[in-house]
Amino acid sequence: MTNQDEELLARVREMRERCSGPKQIARALGLRPAQATALVRRVAEAAQAHTAPDERTVVGCWVNVGWSAGLGMAEAPDWAAADRLGGDPDSEAGGFAQVLLARQERASKVTVTGFLVDVYCLGVKNVTGPEVMGSGSLTSYVPTYYSAFDHPPLSIGVEQAQAIVHDAVAYARSLGFEPTADFADAAVHLGAPPDDRPAIGFGKDGKPFYFSGPYDDPRKVVQTLERTCGTGNYHYVAHL
């Protein structure tokens, strides 16, 4: 890039900081509208590249209906009220929160990150992404991500998503379980929850409840619960 190009980009950056639009920039700098638009895009992409993933604009955030079934939600009444199946003890989604977050990547791109959370025992079992896709693809990606559920997902705030994921990880760690190995890379895009977040009571009805999955080692999980919780202080459904 020549000094002249750098100077032009710097002038465009200054004008964008003053909220000037591409047409105004084109007139002021004697550029064609297409040139001004391209320079505005370059300035925006450069700024985005220097923005931490968890500080980028949230495009959307979702969780499955029924995620709060069996959890202690007394300190999070608004979140509980929004989950219309949360009070159903037989909810098909009981025990799992499938959280999806989309943040702005570039002008026409988004970064999508998903978390499969066992809210009764094991914490984050799986992550999806972070995956970069066109903004228009998000409309079809969201229902596909939640296709295993009978109901469309709930739109939630990023603070709620952060609380569900990070606090479930902390709960699982207190029981002796670590999140999936890819969690740290995905968590960079989620960000940390605020200090004043509502408290969620994890575990089913106040106790750890383990339901074995196809890739678990059930015997090891139950042995860990026996060591960290003690006999009678947890429940499980598994073939040992």
PDB file of C-alpha atoms in Angstrom:
ATOM      1  CA  MET A   1       0.000   0.000   0.000  1.00  0.00           C
ATOM      2  CA  THR A   2       1.408   3.395  -1.001  1.00  0.00           C
ATOM      3  CA  ASN A   3       1.581   6.419   1.272  1.00  0.00           C
ATOM      4  CA  GLN A   4      -1.172   7.998  -0.835  1.00  0.00           C
ATOM      5  CA  ASP A   5      -3.431   4.982  -0.241  1.00  0.00           C
ATOM      6  CA  GLU A   6      -2.728   5.077   3.494  1.00  0.00           C
ATOM      7  CA  GLU A   7      -3.523   8.781   3.624  1.00  0.00           C
ATOM      8  CA  LEU A   8      -6.787   8.228   1.756  1.00  0.00           C
ATOM      9  CA  LEU A   9      -7.809   5.426   4.104  1.00  0.00           C
ATOM     10  CA  ALA A  10      -6.939   7.624   7.080  1.00  0.00           C
ATOM     11  CA  ARG A  11      -9.177  10.414   5.752  1.00  0.00           C
ATOM     12  CA  VAL A  12     -12.011   7.923   5.162  1.00  0.00           C
ATOM     13  CA  ARG A  13     -11.531   6.575   8.696  1.00  0.00           C
ATOM     14  CA  GLU A  14     -11.729  10.082  10.146  1.00  0.00           C
ATOM     15  CA  MET A  15     -14.885  10.863   8.203  1.00  0.00           C
ATOM     16  CA  ARG A  16     -16.503   7.575   9.264  1.00  0.00           C
ATOM     17  CA  GLU A  17     -15.735   8.435  12.881  1.00  0.00           C
ATOM     18  CA  ARG A  18     -17.735  11.619  12.270  1.00  0.00           C
ATOM     19  CA  CYS A  19     -20.569   9.404  10.928  1.00  0.00           C
ATOM     20  CA  SER A  20     -20.161  10.497   7.318  1.00  0.00           C
ATOM     21  CA  GLY A  21     -21.751   8.158   4.782  1.00  0.00           C
ATOM     22  CA  PRO A  22     -20.175   6.836   1.552  1.00  0.00           C
ATOM     23  CA  LYS A  23     -21.909   9.486  -0.591  1.00  0.00           C
ATOM     24  CA  GLN A  24     -20.621  12.299   1.631  1.00  0.00           C
ATOM     25  CA  ILE A  25     -17.137  10.808   1.588  1.00  0.00           C
ATOM     26  CA  ALA A  26     -17.220  10.481  -2.202  1.00  0.00           C
ATOM     27  CA  ARG A  27     -18.170  14.138  -2.629  1.00  0.00           C
ATOM     28  CA  ALA A  28     -15.628  15.399  -0.098  1.00  0.00           C
ATOM     29  CA  LEU A  29     -12.730  13.380  -1.490  1.00  0.00           C
ATOM     30  CA  GLY A  30     -13.631  13.565  -5.164  1.00  0.00           C
ATOM     31  CA  LEU A  31     -14.206   9.831  -5.492  1.00  0.00           C
ATOM     32  CA  ARG A  32     -16.708   7.762  -7.387  1.00  0.00           C
ATOM     33  CA  PRO A  33     -19.438   6.345  -5.108  1.00  0.00           C
ATOM     34  CA  ALA A  34     -18.215   2.787  -5.740  1.00  0.00           C
ATOM     35  CA  GLN A  35     -14.672   3.765  -4.700  1.00  0.00           C
ATOM     36  CA  ALA A  36     -15.915   5.403  -1.531  1.00  0.00           C
ATOM     37  CA  THR A  37     -18.035   2.365  -0.664  1.00  0.00           C
ATOM     38  CA  ALA A  38     -15.073   0.023  -1.155  1.00  0.00           C
ATOM     39  CA  LEU A  39     -12.872   2.199   1.072  1.00  0.00           C
ATOM     40  CA  VAL A  40     -15.541   2.357   3.773  1.00  0.00           C
ATOM     41  CA  ARG A  41     -15.696  -1.448   3.691  1.00  0.00           C
ATOM     42  CA  ARG A  42     -11.916  -1.709   4.026  1.00  0.00           C
ATOM     43  CA  VAL A  43     -11.931   0.639   6.997  1.00  0.00           C
ATOM     44  CA  ALA A  44     -14.706  -1.351   8.662  1.00  0.00           C
ATOM     45  CA  GLU A  45     -12.927  -4.679   8.094  1.00  0.00           C
ATOM     46  CA  ALA A  46      -9.658  -3.312   9.485  1.00  0.00           C
ATOM     47  CA  ALA A  47     -11.444  -2.044  12.591  1.00  0.00           C
ATOM     48  CA  GLN A  48     -13.218  -5.379  13.052  1.00  0.00           C
ATOM     49  CA  ALA A  49      -9.933  -7.271  12.805  1.00  0.00           C
ATOM     50  CA  HIS A  50      -8.677  -5.374  15.851  1.00  0.00           C
ATOM     51  CA  THR A  51     -11.859  -5.934  17.866  1.00  0.00           C
ATOM     52  CA  ALA A  52     -11.860  -8.862  20.318  1.00  0.00           C
ATOM     53  CA  PRO A  53     -14.329 -11.605  19.309  1.00  0.00           C
ATOM     54  CA  ASP A  54     -16.462 -11.111  22.424  1.00  0.00           C
ATOM     55  CA  GLU A  55     -16.726  -7.360  21.790  1.00  0.00           C
ATOM     56  CA  ARG A  56     -18.182  -7.688  18.296  1.00  0.00           C
ATOM     57  CA  THR A  57     -21.820  -6.834  17.748  1.00  0.00           C
ATOM     58  CA  VAL A  58     -24.300  -9.555  18.656  1.00  0.00           C
ATOM     59  CA  VAL A  59     -26.502 -10.386  15.669  1.00  0.00           C
ATOM     60  CA  GLY A  60     -28.612 -12.972  17.482  1.00  0.00           C
ATOM     61  CA  CYS A  61     -28.635 -15.380  20.411  1.00  0.00           C
ATOM     62  CA  TRP A  62     -30.909 -18.362  21.036  1.00  0.00           C
ATOM     63  CA  VAL A  63     -31.641 -21.286  23.363  1.00  0.00           C
ATOM     64  CA  ASN A  64     -34.057 -24.203  23.051  1.00  0.00           C
ATOM     65  CA  VAL A  65     -37.465 -24.111  24.700  1.00  0.00           C
ATOM     66  CA  GLY A  66     -37.517 -26.237  27.877  1.00  0.00           C
ATOM     67  CA  TRP A  67     -33.886 -25.588  28.788  1.00  0.00           C
ATOM     68  CA  SER A  68     -34.797 -24.505  32.335  1.00  0.00           C
ATOM     69  CA  ALA A  69     -36.964 -27.537  33.251  1.00  0.00           C
ATOM     70  CA  GLY A  70     -35.905 -28.876  36.649  1.00  0.00           C
ATOM     71  CA  LEU A  71     -33.522 -26.000  37.378  1.00  0.00           C
ATOM     72  CA  GLY A  72     -33.709 -23.578  40.279  1.00  0.00           C
ATOM     73  CA  MET A  73     -34.917 -20.368  38.637  1.00  0.00           C
ATOM     74  CA  ALA A  74     -36.170 -18.409  41.667  1.00  0.00           C
ATOM     75  CA  GLU A  75     -33.464 -15.764  41.189  1.00  0.00           C
ATOM     76  CA  ALA A  76     -34.032 -15.549  37.434  1.00  0.00           C
ATOM     77  CA  PRO A  77     -37.828 -15.122  37.163  1.00  0.00           C
ATOM     78  CA  ASP A  78     -37.735 -13.289  33.830  1.00  0.00           C
ATOM     79  CA  TRP A  79     -35.685 -16.015  32.192  1.00  0.00           C
ATOM     80  CA  ALA A  80     -37.958 -18.668  33.662  1.00  0.00           C
ATOM     81  CA  ALA A  81     -41.113 -16.885  32.489  1.00  0.00           C
ATOM     82  CA  ALA A  82     -39.797 -16.684  28.920  1.00  0.00           C
ATOM     83  CA  ASP A  83     -39.285 -20.467  28.784  1.00  0.00           C
ATOM     84  CA  ARG A  84     -42.849 -21.692  28.336  1.00  0.00           C
ATOM     85  CA  LEU A  85     -41.875 -25.351  28.874  1.00  0.00           C
ATOM     86  CA  GLY A  86     -39.582 -24.689  31.792  1.00  0.00           C
ATOM     87  CA  GLY A  87     -42.215 -25.748  34.311  1.00  0.00           C
ATOM     88  CA  ASP A  88     -42.882 -29.041  32.546  1.00  0.00           C
ATOM     89  CA  PRO A  89     -41.099 -31.850  34.421  1.00  0.00           C
ATOM     90  CA  ASP A  90     -41.465 -34.092  31.368  1.00  0.00           C
ATOM     91  CA  SER A  91     -40.066 -31.584  28.878  1.00  0.00           C
ATOM     92  CA  GLU A  92     -38.230 -33.337  26.049  1.00  0.00           C
ATOM     93  CA  ALA A  93     -35.421 -30.817  26.398  1.00  0.00           C
ATOM     94  CA  GLY A  94     -35.075 -31.207  30.158  1.00  0.00           C
ATOM     95  CA  GLY A  95     -31.431 -31.363  31.156  1.00  0.00           C
ATOM     96  CA  PHE A  96     -30.035 -29.717  28.040  1.00  0.00           C
ATOM     97  CA  ALA A  97     -29.543 -26.132  26.906  1.00  0.00           C
ATOM     98  CA  GLN A  98     -28.520 -25.741  23.288  1.00  0.00           C
ATOM     99  CA  VAL A  99     -27.157 -22.204  23.000  1.00  0.00           C
ATOM    100  CA  LEU A 100     -26.346 -20.504  19.701  1.00  0.00           C
ATOM    101  CA  LEU A 101     -24.635 -17.130  19.316  1.00  0.00           C
ATOM    102  CA  ALA A 102     -24.026 -15.075  16.172  1.00  0.00           C
ATOM    103  CA  ARG A 103     -21.705 -12.047  16.159  1.00  0.00           C
ATOM    104  CA  GLN A 104     -20.843  -9.668  13.339  1.00  0.00           C
ATOM    105  CA  GLU A 105     -17.658 -10.730  11.577  1.00  0.00           C
ATOM    106  CA  ARG A 106     -17.543  -8.305   8.633  1.00  0.00           C
ATOM    107  CA  ALA A 107     -20.087  -6.242   6.774  1.00  0.00           C
ATOM    108  CA  SER A 108     -21.709  -9.280   5.181  1.00  0.00           C
ATOM    109  CA  LYS A 109     -20.389 -12.067   7.419  1.00  0.00           C
ATOM    110  CA  VAL A 110     -21.250 -13.450  10.856  1.00  0.00           C
ATOM    111  CA  THR A 111     -19.452 -15.814  13.213  1.00  0.00           C
ATOM    112  CA  VAL A 112     -21.707 -18.511  14.670  1.00  0.00           C
ATOM    113  CA  THR A 113     -20.833 -20.520  17.791  1.00  0.00           C
ATOM    114  CA  GLY A 114     -22.968 -23.213  19.436  1.00  0.00           C
ATOM    115  CA  PHE A 115     -22.815 -24.887  22.843  1.00  0.00           C
ATOM    116  CA  LEU A 116     -24.524 -28.128  23.910  1.00  0.00           C
ATOM    117  CA  VAL A 117     -24.859 -27.849  27.681  1.00  0.00           C
ATOM    118  CA  ASP A 118     -25.815 -30.618  30.112  1.00  0.00           C
ATOM    119  CA  VAL A 119     -27.355 -28.400  32.808  1.00  0.00           C
ATOM    120  CA  TYR A 120     -28.024 -31.310  35.169  1.00  0.00           C
ATOM    121  CA  CYS A 121     -24.482 -32.649  35.485  1.00  0.00           C
ATOM    122  CA  LEU A 122     -21.698 -32.559  32.879  1.00  0.00           C
ATOM    123  CA  GLY A 123     -21.689 -28.941  31.693  1.00  0.00           C
ATOM    124  CA  VAL A 124     -20.596 -28.220  28.109  1.00  0.00           C
ATOM    125  CA  LYS A 125     -20.490 -31.531  26.234  1.00  0.00           C
ATOM    126  CA  ASN A 126     -19.986 -30.235  22.718  1.00  0.00           C
ATOM    127  CA  VAL A 127     -19.368 -27.030  20.768  1.00  0.00           C
ATOM    128  CA  THR A 128     -20.059 -26.078  17.159  1.00  0.00           C
ATOM    129  CA  GLY A 129     -17.834 -23.558  15.442  1.00  0.00           C
ATOM    130  CA  PRO A 130     -16.883 -20.807  15.581  1.00  0.00           C
ATOM    131  CA  GLU A 131     -18.005 -20.832  11.950  1.00  0.00           C
ATOM    132  CA  VAL A 132     -17.994 -17.852   9.596  1.00  0.00           C
ATOM    133  CA  MET A 133     -20.888 -17.626   7.152  1.00  0.00           C
ATOM    134  CA  GLY A 134     -22.750 -15.090   5.068  1.00  0.00           C
ATOM    135  CA  SER A 135     -25.270 -13.038   7.007  1.00  0.00           C
ATOM    136  CA  GLY A 136     -28.080 -14.342   4.802  1.00  0.00           C
ATOM    137  CA  SER A 137     -27.245 -17.954   5.681  1.00  0.00           C
ATOM    138  CA  LEU A 138     -28.119 -17.382   9.337  1.00  0.00           C
ATOM    139  CA  THR A 139     -31.851 -17.459   8.580  1.00  0.00           C
ATOM    140  CA  SER A 140     -31.671 -21.089   7.486  1.00  0.00           C
ATOM    141  CA  TYR A 141     -28.873 -22.125   9.862  1.00  0.00           C
ATOM    142  CA  VAL A 142     -30.778 -21.360  13.072  1.00  0.00           C
ATOM    143  CA  PRO A 143     -33.765 -23.694  12.430  1.00  0.00           C
ATOM    144  CA  THR A 144     -31.364 -26.389  11.217  1.00  0.00           C
ATOM    145  CA  TYR A 145     -29.356 -26.132  14.443  1.00  0.00           C
ATOM    146  CA  TYR A 146     -32.557 -26.625  16.443  1.00  0.00           C
ATOM    147  CA  SER A 147     -34.149 -29.204  14.137  1.00  0.00           C
ATOM    148  CA  ALA A 148     -34.111 -31.910  16.843  1.00  0.00           C
ATOM    149  CA  PHE A 149     -36.631 -29.924  18.904  1.00  0.00           C
ATOM    150  CA  ASP A 150     -40.390 -29.704  18.390  1.00  0.00           C
ATOM    151  CA  HIS A 151     -40.490 -25.964  19.079  1.00  0.00           C
ATOM    152  CA  PRO A 152     -38.601 -22.998  17.578  1.00  0.00           C
ATOM    153  CA  PRO A 153     -35.811 -21.650  19.800  1.00  0.00           C
ATOM    154  CA  LEU A 154     -36.138 -18.713  22.165  1.00  0.00           C
ATOM    155  CA  SER A 155     -34.360 -15.480  21.301  1.00  0.00           C
ATOM    156  CA  ILE A 156     -32.356 -14.437  24.368  1.00  0.00           C
ATOM    157  CA  GLY A 157     -29.835 -11.797  25.410  1.00  0.00           C
ATOM    158  CA  VAL A 158     -26.133 -12.570  25.292  1.00  0.00           C
ATOM    159  CA  GLU A 159     -25.888 -12.119  29.085  1.00  0.00           C
ATOM    160  CA  GLN A 160     -28.325 -15.003  29.562  1.00  0.00           C
ATOM    161  CA  ALA A 161     -26.361 -17.186  27.152  1.00  0.00           C
ATOM    162  CA  GLN A 162     -23.131 -16.362  28.988  1.00  0.00           C
ATOM    163  CA  ALA A 163     -24.702 -17.219  32.341  1.00  0.00           C
ATOM    164  CA  ILE A 164     -26.141 -20.535  31.148  1.00  0.00           C
ATOM    165  CA  VAL A 165     -22.891 -21.708  29.590  1.00  0.00           C
ATOM    166  CA  HIS A 166     -20.285 -20.444  32.040  1.00  0.00           C
ATOM    167  CA  ASP A 167     -22.245 -21.194  35.196  1.00  0.00           C
ATOM    168  CA  ALA A 168     -23.052 -24.701  33.969  1.00  0.00           C
ATOM    169  CA  VAL A 169     -19.320 -25.219  33.416  1.00  0.00           C
ATOM    170  CA  ALA A 170     -18.606 -24.014  36.963  1.00  0.00           C
ATOM    171  CA  TYR A 171     -21.299 -26.345  38.340  1.00  0.00           C
ATOM    172  CA  ALA A 172     -19.892 -29.318  36.421  1.00  0.00           C
ATOM    173  CA  ARG A 173     -16.389 -28.536  37.634  1.00  0.00           C
ATOM    174  CA  SER A 174     -17.621 -28.582  41.213  1.00  0.00           C
ATOM    175  CA  LEU A 175     -18.728 -32.165  40.507  1.00  0.00           C
ATOM    176  CA  GLY A 176     -15.393 -33.123  38.950  1.00  0.00           C
ATOM    177  CA  PHE A 177     -16.132 -32.684  35.227  1.00  0.00           C
ATOM    178  CA  GLU A 178     -14.359 -30.488  32.680  1.00  0.00           C
ATOM    179  CA  PRO A 179     -15.978 -29.078  29.524  1.00  0.00           C
ATOM    180  CA  THR A 180     -15.184 -30.479  26.091  1.00  0.00           C
ATOM    181  CA  ALA A 181     -11.665 -29.769  24.841  1.00  0.00           C
ATOM    182  CA  ASP A 182     -12.869 -27.215  22.266  1.00  0.00           C
ATOM    183  CA  PHE A 183     -14.666 -25.110  24.844  1.00  0.00           C
ATOM    184  CA  ALA A 184     -11.923 -22.539  25.442  1.00  0.00           C
ATOM    185  CA  ASP A 185     -11.700 -21.558  21.757  1.00  0.00           C
ATOM    186  CA  ALA A 186     -15.483 -21.250  21.486  1.00  0.00           C
ATOM    187  CA  ALA A 187     -15.834 -19.354  24.770  1.00  0.00           C
ATOM    188  CA  VAL A 188     -13.688 -16.528  23.365  1.00  0.00           C
ATOM    189  CA  HIS A 189     -16.614 -15.648  21.110  1.00  0.00           C
ATOM    190  CA  LEU A 190     -19.210 -15.960  23.867  1.00  0.00           C
ATOM    191  CA  GLY A 191     -17.519 -13.704  26.423  1.00  0.00           C
ATOM    192  CA  ALA A 192     -17.723 -13.700  30.208  1.00  0.00           C
ATOM    193  CA  PRO A 193     -21.048 -13.143  32.021  1.00  0.00           C
ATOM    194  CA  PRO A 194     -21.653  -9.953  34.018  1.00  0.00           C
ATOM    195  CA  ASP A 195     -21.017 -10.066  37.769  1.00  0.00           C
ATOM    196  CA  ASP A 196     -24.591  -9.098  38.602  1.00  0.00           C
ATOM    197  CA  ARG A 197     -26.220 -11.923  36.628  1.00  0.00           C
ATOM    198  CA  PRO A 198     -29.122 -13.908  38.097  1.00  0.00           C
ATOM    199  CA  ALA A 199     -28.158 -17.184  39.760  1.00  0.00           C
ATOM    200  CA  ILE A 200     -29.357 -20.411  38.150  1.00  0.00           C
ATOM    201  CA  GLY A 201     -29.692 -23.535  40.294  1.00  0.00           C
ATOM    202  CA  PHE A 202     -28.206 -26.312  38.186  1.00  0.00           C
ATOM    203  CA  GLY A 203     -28.893 -30.004  38.636  1.00  0.00           C
ATOM    204  CA  LYS A 204     -32.349 -31.555  38.500  1.00  0.00           C
ATOM    205  CA  ASP A 205     -34.475 -30.385  41.438  1.00  0.00           C
ATOM    206  CA  GLY A 206     -31.362 -29.396  43.346  1.00  0.00           C
ATOM    207  CA  LYS A 207     -29.251 -32.540  42.810  1.00  0.00           C
ATOM    208  CA  PRO A 208     -26.874 -33.687  40.081  1.00  0.00           C
ATOM    209  CA  PHE A 209     -28.636 -35.988  37.646  1.00  0.00           C
ATOM    210  CA  TYR A 210     -26.642 -37.953  35.102  1.00  0.00           C
ATOM    211  CA  PHE A 211     -28.283 -39.458  32.033  1.00  0.00           C
ATOM    212  CA  SER A 212     -25.723 -41.366  29.996  1.00  0.00           C
ATOM    213  CA  GLY A 213     -24.997 -40.356  26.420  1.00  0.00           C
ATOM    214  CA  PRO A 214     -23.627 -42.458  23.548  1.00  0.00           C
ATOM    215  CA  TYR A 215     -20.070 -41.151  23.918  1.00  0.00           C
ATOM    216  CA  ASP A 216     -19.856 -41.158  27.724  1.00  0.00           C
ATOM    217  CA  ASP A 217     -18.034 -43.515  30.040  1.00  0.00           C
ATOM    218  CA  PRO A 218     -20.971 -44.061  32.450  1.00  0.00           C
ATOM    219  CA  ARG A 219     -19.007 -46.003  35.030  1.00  0.00           C
ATOM    220  CA  LYS A 220     -16.369 -43.285  35.271  1.00  0.00           C
ATOM    221  CA  VAL A 221     -19.008 -40.548  35.540  1.00  0.00           C
ATOM    222  CA  VAL A 222     -20.869 -42.323  38.354  1.00  0.00           C
ATOM    223  CA  GLN A 223     -17.605 -43.040  40.174  1.00  0.00           C
ATOM    224  CA  THR A 224     -16.763 -39.347  39.998  1.00  0.00           C
ATOM    225  CA  LEU A 225     -20.196 -38.369  41.358  1.00  0.00           C
ATOM    226  CA  GLU A 226     -19.818 -40.883  44.162  1.00  0.00           C
ATOM    227  CA  ARG A 227     -16.490 -39.302  45.098  1.00  0.00           C
ATOM    228  CA  THR A 228     -17.543 -35.638  44.843  1.00  0.00           C
ATOM    229  CA  CYS A 229     -21.162 -35.821  46.010  1.00  0.00           C
ATOM    230  CA  GLY A 230     -21.422 -38.920  48.172  1.00  0.00           C
ATOM    231  CA  THR A 231     -23.969 -41.724  48.153  1.00  0.00           C
ATOM    232  CA  GLY A 232     -27.564 -40.547  47.925  1.00  0.00           C
ATOM    233  CA  ASN A 233     -26.668 -37.009  46.840  1.00  0.00           C
ATOM    234  CA  TYR A 234     -27.045 -37.571  43.109  1.00  0.00           C
ATOM    235  CA  HIS A 235     -29.152 -39.554  40.666  1.00  0.00           C
ATOM    236  CA  TYR A 236     -28.322 -41.299  37.421  1.00  0.00           C
ATOM    237  CA  VAL A 237     -29.771 -43.353  34.585  1.00  0.00           C
ATOM    238  CA  ALA A 238     -27.054 -45.432  32.972  1.00  0.00           C
ATOM    239  CA  HIS A 239     -26.037 -49.013  32.160  1.00  0.00           C
ATOM    240  CA  LEU A 240     -22.882 -49.728  34.159  1.00  0.00           C
TER     241      LEU A 240
END
